Amino acid sequence: MSVDLVGFLGVVLVAYVVPGPDFLVVVRSATEHPAKGRAAALGAQTGLCVHMVAAAVGLSLIAARSPAVYDTIKLLGAAYLVYLGVRAVLAARRAAHERAAGREAADGPEDGVDQRPSAENGPAHGRWRSGFTQGFLTNVLNPKAALFFLSILPQFVNGGGSATRQIFFLGALDIIIGVAYWFALVTVAARLRAFLDRPKIRHRWELTTGWLFIAIGIGVAAAT
């Protein structure tokens, strides 16, 4: 099996480095807890597995050739991103109100360490499941990931061999590279947790990432 590995690796690395919905989900999850960040990364790569299998059996080709199916997937993905953003914004505002009420009751300092219950202090199983689900749904509802396997990946397939086997090989290589990249990103992003321990900074971070999710979702929907 002969494929253009150098060219393929270059395209894959560029695709991962350019920020997108997956990037935002993984980074935001990692700043809550490293385990949640890794779970989000594995969820995103599991979503890629779905696209890879779909492309290999031709399901993605059907979706790509049907505008209605493609637009439906895009709108579902956009709606999910908006949902994540709205939930983040509401959670940030609710936490701010709770801190304000707590300061009024205890007259505590505003810039102390945030002691409110959060996802990072919750059960490990729930934290992992939440991160994985967000990563998986964000990726599997992204039609651009499916189109990558249909339009970009076949350019590196050798016509003399089995196209299905080569798609699985290149797809598996893409997924492995992604896991390594996401885990490295999680390690870097997790270091922001100490910085985000201050309630004001955490509040601004939650609002910023929440509105980014909403903006990306609206942008995806508007492009439909």
Short mmCIF file of N, CA and C in Angstrom, two decimals, residues 1 3 11 27 30 33 44 61-62 66 83 86-87 96 109 111 114 116 119 127 136 158 171 180-181 185 196:
data_model
loop_
_atom_site.label_atom_id
_atom_site.label_comp_id
_atom_site.label_asym_id
_atom_site.label_seq_id
_atom_site.Cartn_x
_atom_site.Cartn_y
_atom_site.Cartn_z
N MET A 1 0.86 -1.19 0.00
CA MET A 1 0.00 0.00 0.00
C MET A 1 0.89 1.24 0.00
N VAL A 3 1.04 5.28 -0.17
CA VAL A 3 0.30 6.54 -0.04
C VAL A 3 1.29 7.67 0.17
N VAL A 11 -1.02 18.06 5.76
CA VAL A 11 -2.41 18.53 5.74
C VAL A 11 -3.08 18.29 7.09
N VAL A 27 -10.06 22.68 24.87
CA VAL A 27 -9.39 23.66 25.74
C VAL A 27 -10.27 24.03 26.91
N ALA A 30 -10.41 21.22 29.37
CA ALA A 30 -9.14 21.04 30.07
C ALA A 30 -8.95 22.06 31.17
N HIS A 33 -10.88 20.66 34.13
CA HIS A 33 -10.14 19.55 34.74
C HIS A 33 -9.41 18.80 33.63
N ALA A 44 -13.84 13.61 20.62
CA ALA A 44 -13.68 14.19 19.29
C ALA A 44 -13.09 13.18 18.32
N LEU A 61 -20.70 9.97 1.38
CA LEU A 61 -20.87 10.40 -0.01
C LEU A 61 -22.33 10.73 -0.29
N ILE A 62 -23.22 9.90 0.27
CA ILE A 62 -24.66 10.15 0.10
C ILE A 62 -25.03 11.48 0.75
N SER A 66 -26.37 15.09 -1.04
CA SER A 66 -27.74 15.50 -0.74
C SER A 66 -27.70 16.79 0.06
N TYR A 83 -26.10 25.71 21.99
CA TYR A 83 -26.53 25.16 23.29
C TYR A 83 -25.39 25.18 24.30
N VAL A 86 -24.76 28.90 25.29
CA VAL A 86 -25.79 29.45 26.17
C VAL A 86 -25.65 28.87 27.57
N ARG A 87 -25.39 27.56 27.64
CA ARG A 87 -25.24 26.94 28.96
C ARG A 87 -24.04 27.51 29.71
N ALA A 96 -21.77 34.10 39.21
CA ALA A 96 -21.48 35.48 39.64
C ALA A 96 -22.51 35.96 40.65
N PRO A 109 -13.77 38.45 50.66
CA PRO A 109 -13.05 39.14 49.60
C PRO A 109 -13.48 38.66 48.23
N ASP A 111 -11.74 38.65 45.41
CA ASP A 111 -10.74 38.02 44.57
C ASP A 111 -10.13 36.78 45.20
N ASP A 114 -12.09 30.67 44.25
CA ASP A 114 -13.49 30.30 44.06
C ASP A 114 -13.75 28.96 44.70
N ARG A 116 -16.91 27.66 44.94
CA ARG A 116 -18.20 27.14 44.53
C ARG A 116 -18.05 25.76 43.92
N ALA A 119 -17.66 21.64 37.86
CA ALA A 119 -17.46 20.36 37.20
C ALA A 119 -16.16 19.72 37.62
N ARG A 127 -17.74 13.71 35.18
CA ARG A 127 -16.85 14.66 34.52
C ARG A 127 -16.34 14.07 33.21
N PHE A 136 -17.49 14.35 21.38
CA PHE A 136 -18.05 13.46 20.37
C PHE A 136 -19.11 14.17 19.53
N ASN A 158 -3.68 5.73 -3.19
CA ASN A 158 -3.09 5.20 -4.41
C ASN A 158 -4.13 4.37 -5.15
N GLY A 171 -7.07 7.23 7.87
CA GLY A 171 -7.97 7.71 8.91
C GLY A 171 -7.46 7.35 10.29
N ALA A 180 -2.59 12.44 20.13
CA ALA A 180 -1.33 12.97 20.66
C ALA A 180 -1.38 14.51 20.73
N TYR A 181 -1.93 15.13 19.70
CA TYR A 181 -2.00 16.60 19.68
C TYR A 181 -2.93 17.10 20.77
N LEU A 185 -2.18 19.44 24.03
CA LEU A 185 -2.91 20.68 24.24
C LEU A 185 -3.58 20.71 25.61
N LEU A 196 -7.08 30.61 36.45
CA LEU A 196 -8.53 30.78 36.39
C LEU A 196 -9.21 30.56 37.73
#
